[in-house]
Amino acid sequence: AQSVTQPDIHITVSEGASLELRCNYSYGATPYLFWYVQSPGQGLQLLLKYFSGDTLVQGIKGFEAEFKRSQSSFNLRKPSVHWSDAAEYFCAGVLGTGFQKLVFGTGTRLLVSP
Amino acid sequence: DGGITQSPKYLFRKEGQNVTLSCEQNLNHDAMYWYRQDPGQGLRLIYYSQIVNDFQKGDIAEGYSVSREKKESFPLTVTSAQKNPTAFYLCASYTGGGWNTGELFFGEGSRLTVL
């Protein structure tokens, strides 16, 4: 079945440490892929997106993501986490034609320890 | 400032009552969407509208209704037929163009609690 999977429900990272959030997709072609961030009680903000070309995508707030076709993955990374990065992160992908084919993962909650 | 305004932010209702959540945008976007967010389930599409006077069911439309009489407005009614309405509801609008150039913009959400 076509899907976007985020295997980690929670991740705790020390402030200043590096971060990697995992995202896998199941789709017969290369999807458009997105990472969003959501602060508590707020809407979602787009961090970055991939649609073609360079497999390493730069986004806002110092985030980047790497598309790996062989692993069907689109992991989000940040070299040094700040306390303000604590939030929920959603991976999403367009798995077909039509708006309703935008599928969100279940999210990963990032906790940042001092 | 351009953006999407959802109201109310918090809403409490008794079981069996219909409730309407407001979503207004001044971004001049044609397309608007409603999502439901539950813990551990991500976002699920309820309804979407790509143009005024037209809307389509999403994955979980049962128990919900919408209207799109104006470009700026896309209200969502949670009816008494919705079996488990307590959730966080997010409205979004789309800039248009393909996914390589377009972007979804989200409101700040409405939290509905049914007592």
CSV table of C-alpha atoms in Angstrom, one decimal:
chain,number,residue,atom,x,y,z
A,1,ALA,CA,0.0,0.0,0.0
A,2,GLN,CA,1.1,3.5,-0.7
A,3,SER,CA,2.2,5.2,2.6
A,4,VAL,CA,4.5,7.5,4.4
A,5,THR,CA,6.0,6.1,7.6
A,6,GLN,CA,7.8,7.8,10.5
A,7,PRO,CA,9.1,4.9,12.6
A,8,ASP,CA,10.0,7.0,15.7
A,9,ILE,CA,7.2,8.4,17.8
A,10,HIS,CA,9.5,10.4,20.1
A,11,ILE,CA,13.1,11.3,20.0
A,12,THR,CA,15.1,13.1,22.7
A,13,VAL,CA,18.2,15.0,21.7
A,14,SER,CA,20.6,17.0,23.9
A,15,GLU,CA,20.9,20.7,23.0
A,16,GLY,CA,23.8,21.1,20.6
A,17,ALA,CA,23.8,17.5,19.4
A,18,SER,CA,22.9,16.4,15.9
A,19,LEU,CA,19.5,15.3,14.9
A,20,GLU,CA,18.2,12.8,12.3
A,21,LEU,CA,14.5,12.1,11.9
A,22,ARG,CA,13.5,9.1,9.8
A,23,CYS,CA,10.9,9.0,7.0
A,24,ASN,CA,10.2,6.2,4.6
A,25,TYR,CA,7.7,6.0,1.8
A,26,SER,CA,6.1,3.3,-0.2
A,27,TYR,CA,5.3,4.2,-3.8
A,28,GLY,CA,6.0,2.9,-7.2
A,29,ALA,CA,7.6,6.1,-8.5
A,30,THR,CA,9.5,9.1,-7.0
A,31,PRO,CA,7.1,11.1,-5.0
A,32,TYR,CA,7.2,14.8,-4.0
A,33,LEU,CA,8.3,14.8,-0.4
A,34,PHE,CA,8.0,17.3,2.3
A,35,TRP,CA,8.9,17.9,5.9
A,36,TYR,CA,6.7,20.1,8.2
A,37,VAL,CA,7.1,21.3,11.7
A,38,GLN,CA,4.3,21.9,14.2
A,39,SER,CA,4.7,23.7,17.5
A,40,PRO,CA,2.2,22.8,20.2
A,41,GLY,CA,-1.3,24.0,19.4
A,42,GLN,CA,-0.2,25.5,16.1
A,43,GLY,CA,-0.5,24.8,12.5
A,44,LEU,CA,2.2,23.2,10.3
A,45,GLN,CA,5.0,25.1,8.7
A,46,LEU,CA,6.9,23.8,5.7
A,47,LEU,CA,10.6,23.2,6.4
A,48,LEU,CA,11.7,21.8,3.0
A,49,LYS,CA,10.6,19.8,0.0
A,50,TYR,CA,12.1,17.5,-2.6
A,51,PHE,CA,10.7,17.0,-6.1
A,52,SER,CA,13.7,16.2,-8.3
A,53,GLY,CA,17.4,17.0,-8.9
A,54,ASP,CA,19.8,17.2,-6.0
A,55,THR,CA,19.1,14.6,-3.4
A,56,LEU,CA,20.3,16.8,-0.6
A,57,VAL,CA,17.7,19.6,0.1
A,58,GLN,CA,18.3,22.6,2.2
A,59,GLY,CA,15.4,24.1,4.2
A,60,ILE,CA,14.7,26.8,6.7
A,61,LYS,CA,15.9,27.0,10.3
A,62,GLY,CA,19.1,25.1,9.4
A,63,PHE,CA,17.4,21.8,8.5
A,64,GLU,CA,18.3,19.6,5.5
A,65,ALA,CA,17.0,16.3,4.2
A,66,GLU,CA,18.5,13.7,2.0
A,67,PHE,CA,16.4,11.7,-0.5
A,68,LYS,CA,17.7,8.1,-1.0
A,69,ARG,CA,15.8,6.2,-3.7
A,70,SER,CA,17.5,2.9,-2.9
A,71,GLN,CA,16.2,3.1,0.7
A,72,SER,CA,12.9,4.9,-0.1
A,73,SER,CA,13.8,7.4,2.6
A,74,PHE,CA,13.8,11.1,3.1
A,75,ASN,CA,15.5,11.7,6.5
A,76,LEU,CA,15.6,15.1,8.1
A,77,ARG,CA,18.8,16.3,9.7
A,78,LYS,CA,20.2,19.2,11.7
A,79,PRO,CA,23.8,19.4,12.8
A,80,SER,CA,23.2,21.2,16.1
A,81,VAL,CA,19.8,21.3,17.8
A,82,HIS,CA,18.5,24.3,19.7
A,83,TRP,CA,15.9,24.1,22.5
A,84,SER,CA,13.5,26.0,20.2
A,85,ASP,CA,13.5,23.0,17.8
A,86,ALA,CA,11.4,21.0,20.2
A,87,ALA,CA,8.2,20.4,18.2
A,88,GLU,CA,6.4,17.7,16.2
A,89,TYR,CA,7.8,16.9,12.8
A,90,PHE,CA,5.7,15.5,9.9
A,91,CYS,CA,6.9,13.9,6.8
A,92,ALA,CA,4.5,14.0,3.8
A,93,GLY,CA,4.5,12.7,0.3
A,94,VAL,CA,2.4,13.1,-2.9
A,95,LEU,CA,1.8,9.4,-3.7
A,96,GLY,CA,-0.1,9.8,-7.0
A,97,THR,CA,-2.0,12.3,-9.0
A,98,GLY,CA,-4.5,14.6,-7.3
A,99,PHE,CA,-4.4,16.6,-4.2
A,100,GLN,CA,-5.9,13.9,-2.1
A,101,LYS,CA,-2.8,11.9,-2.7
A,102,LEU,CA,-0.8,14.1,-0.3
A,103,VAL,CA,-0.2,11.7,2.6
A,104,PHE,CA,1.2,12.6,6.0
A,105,GLY,CA,3.2,10.4,8.3
A,106,THR,CA,2.2,10.0,11.9
A,107,GLY,CA,4.7,12.5,13.2
A,108,THR,CA,7.8,12.4,15.4
A,109,ARG,CA,7.9,14.4,18.6
A,110,LEU,CA,11.3,16.0,19.3
A,111,LEU,CA,12.3,16.7,22.8
A,112,VAL,CA,15.4,18.7,23.5
A,113,SER,CA,17.2,18.2,26.8
A,114,PRO,CA,19.5,20.8,28.4
B,1,ASP,CA,-0.9,40.4,7.2
B,2,GLY,CA,-1.9,37.6,4.9
B,3,GLY,CA,-2.9,34.3,6.4
B,4,ILE,CA,-5.4,31.8,7.5
B,5,THR,CA,-7.7,32.4,10.5
B,6,GLN,CA,-9.4,29.6,12.2
B,7,SER,CA,-12.0,30.2,14.9
B,8,PRO,CA,-12.7,29.4,17.6
B,9,LYS,CA,-9.4,28.1,18.9
B,10,TYR,CA,-11.1,26.0,21.5
B,11,LEU,CA,-14.6,24.7,21.4
B,12,PHE,CA,-16.6,22.5,23.9
B,13,ARG,CA,-19.8,20.9,22.9
B,14,LYS,CA,-22.2,18.3,24.2
B,15,GLU,CA,-22.7,15.1,22.4
B,16,GLY,CA,-25.3,15.2,19.6
B,17,GLN,CA,-24.8,18.9,18.8
B,18,ASN,CA,-23.6,20.1,15.4
B,19,VAL,CA,-20.7,22.6,15.5
B,20,THR,CA,-19.2,24.7,12.8
B,21,LEU,CA,-15.6,25.6,12.6
B,22,SER,CA,-14.7,28.8,10.7
B,23,CYS,CA,-11.8,29.1,8.3
B,24,GLU,CA,-11.0,32.4,6.5
B,25,GLN,CA,-8.1,33.2,4.3
B,26,ASN,CA,-6.9,36.5,2.7
B,27,LEU,CA,-4.2,34.9,0.6
B,28,ASN,CA,-6.3,34.8,-2.6
B,29,HIS,CA,-5.8,31.1,-2.9
B,30,ASP,CA,-8.4,29.1,-4.9
B,31,ALA,CA,-7.9,25.8,-3.0
B,32,MET,CA,-8.7,25.1,0.6
B,33,TYR,CA,-8.6,22.0,2.8
B,34,TRP,CA,-9.7,20.6,6.1
B,35,TYR,CA,-7.6,18.1,8.0
B,36,ARG,CA,-8.2,16.2,11.3
B,37,GLN,CA,-5.3,15.5,13.6
B,38,ASP,CA,-5.4,12.9,16.3
B,39,PRO,CA,-2.4,11.9,18.5
B,40,GLY,CA,-0.3,9.3,16.7
B,41,GLN,CA,-2.3,9.4,13.5
B,42,GLY,CA,-0.9,12.4,11.6
B,43,LEU,CA,-3.2,14.5,9.5
B,44,ARG,CA,-6.1,13.0,7.7
B,45,LEU,CA,-8.0,14.8,4.9
B,46,ILE,CA,-11.7,15.5,5.6
B,47,TYR,CA,-12.7,17.7,2.6
B,48,TYR,CA,-11.1,19.9,0.0
B,49,SER,CA,-12.2,22.6,-2.3
B,50,GLN,CA,-10.3,23.6,-5.4
B,51,ILE,CA,-12.6,26.4,-6.4
B,52,VAL,CA,-15.7,28.3,-5.2
B,53,ASN,CA,-18.9,26.3,-5.2
B,54,ASP,CA,-17.1,23.0,-5.6
B,55,PHE,CA,-15.7,20.6,-2.9
B,56,GLN,CA,-14.7,16.9,-2.7
B,57,LYS,CA,-14.6,14.3,0.0
B,58,GLY,CA,-11.3,13.3,1.5
B,59,ASP,CA,-10.5,10.1,3.3
B,60,ILE,CA,-12.7,10.7,6.4
B,61,ALA,CA,-15.6,12.8,5.2
B,62,GLU,CA,-18.3,10.8,7.1
B,63,GLY,CA,-20.0,12.9,9.7
B,64,TYR,CA,-18.7,16.2,8.3
B,65,SER,CA,-20.1,18.8,5.9
B,66,VAL,CA,-18.6,21.9,4.2
B,67,SER,CA,-19.6,24.8,2.0
B,68,ARG,CA,-17.6,27.1,-0.3
B,69,GLU,CA,-19.7,30.0,-1.2
B,70,LYS,CA,-16.9,32.5,-1.1
B,71,LYS,CA,-13.2,32.2,-2.1
B,72,GLU,CA,-12.1,33.4,1.3
B,73,SER,CA,-14.2,31.1,3.4
B,74,PHE,CA,-14.4,27.3,3.9
B,75,PRO,CA,-16.4,26.4,7.1
B,76,LEU,CA,-16.5,22.9,8.4
B,77,THR,CA,-19.6,21.5,10.2
B,78,VAL,CA,-19.0,18.6,12.5
B,79,THR,CA,-22.4,16.9,12.7
B,80,SER,CA,-23.9,14.6,15.3
B,81,ALA,CA,-23.3,11.7,12.9
B,82,GLN,CA,-19.5,12.0,13.5
B,83,LYS,CA,-18.9,9.2,16.0
B,84,ASN,CA,-15.7,10.5,17.5
B,85,PRO,CA,-15.5,14.3,16.9
B,86,THR,CA,-13.0,15.2,19.6
B,87,ALA,CA,-9.9,16.2,17.7
B,88,PHE,CA,-7.7,19.1,16.5
B,89,TYR,CA,-8.9,20.5,13.2
B,90,LEU,CA,-6.6,22.2,10.7
B,91,CYS,CA,-7.5,24.3,7.8
B,92,ALA,CA,-5.1,24.9,4.9
B,93,SER,CA,-5.0,26.7,1.6
B,94,TYR,CA,-2.8,26.0,-1.4
B,95,THR,CA,-0.9,28.5,-3.4
B,96,GLY,CA,-1.5,26.7,-6.7
B,97,GLY,CA,0.8,25.5,-9.4
B,98,GLY,CA,2.4,22.1,-9.2
B,99,TRP,CA,3.8,20.5,-6.1
B,100,ASN,CA,7.3,21.6,-7.2
B,101,THR,CA,6.3,25.3,-6.8
B,102,GLY,CA,3.1,25.3,-4.7
B,103,GLU,CA,2.9,25.3,-1.0
B,104,LEU,CA,0.2,24.5,1.7
B,105,PHE,CA,-0.3,27.2,4.3
B,106,PHE,CA,-2.0,26.2,7.5
B,107,GLY,CA,-4.1,27.9,10.1
B,108,GLU,CA,-3.4,27.6,13.8
B,109,GLY,CA,-6.1,25.0,14.3
B,110,SER,CA,-9.3,24.5,16.3
B,111,ARG,CA,-9.5,22.1,19.1
B,112,LEU,CA,-12.9,20.5,19.5
B,113,THR,CA,-13.8,18.6,22.7
B,114,VAL,CA,-17.1,16.8,22.9
B,115,LEU,CA,-18.3,16.2,26.4
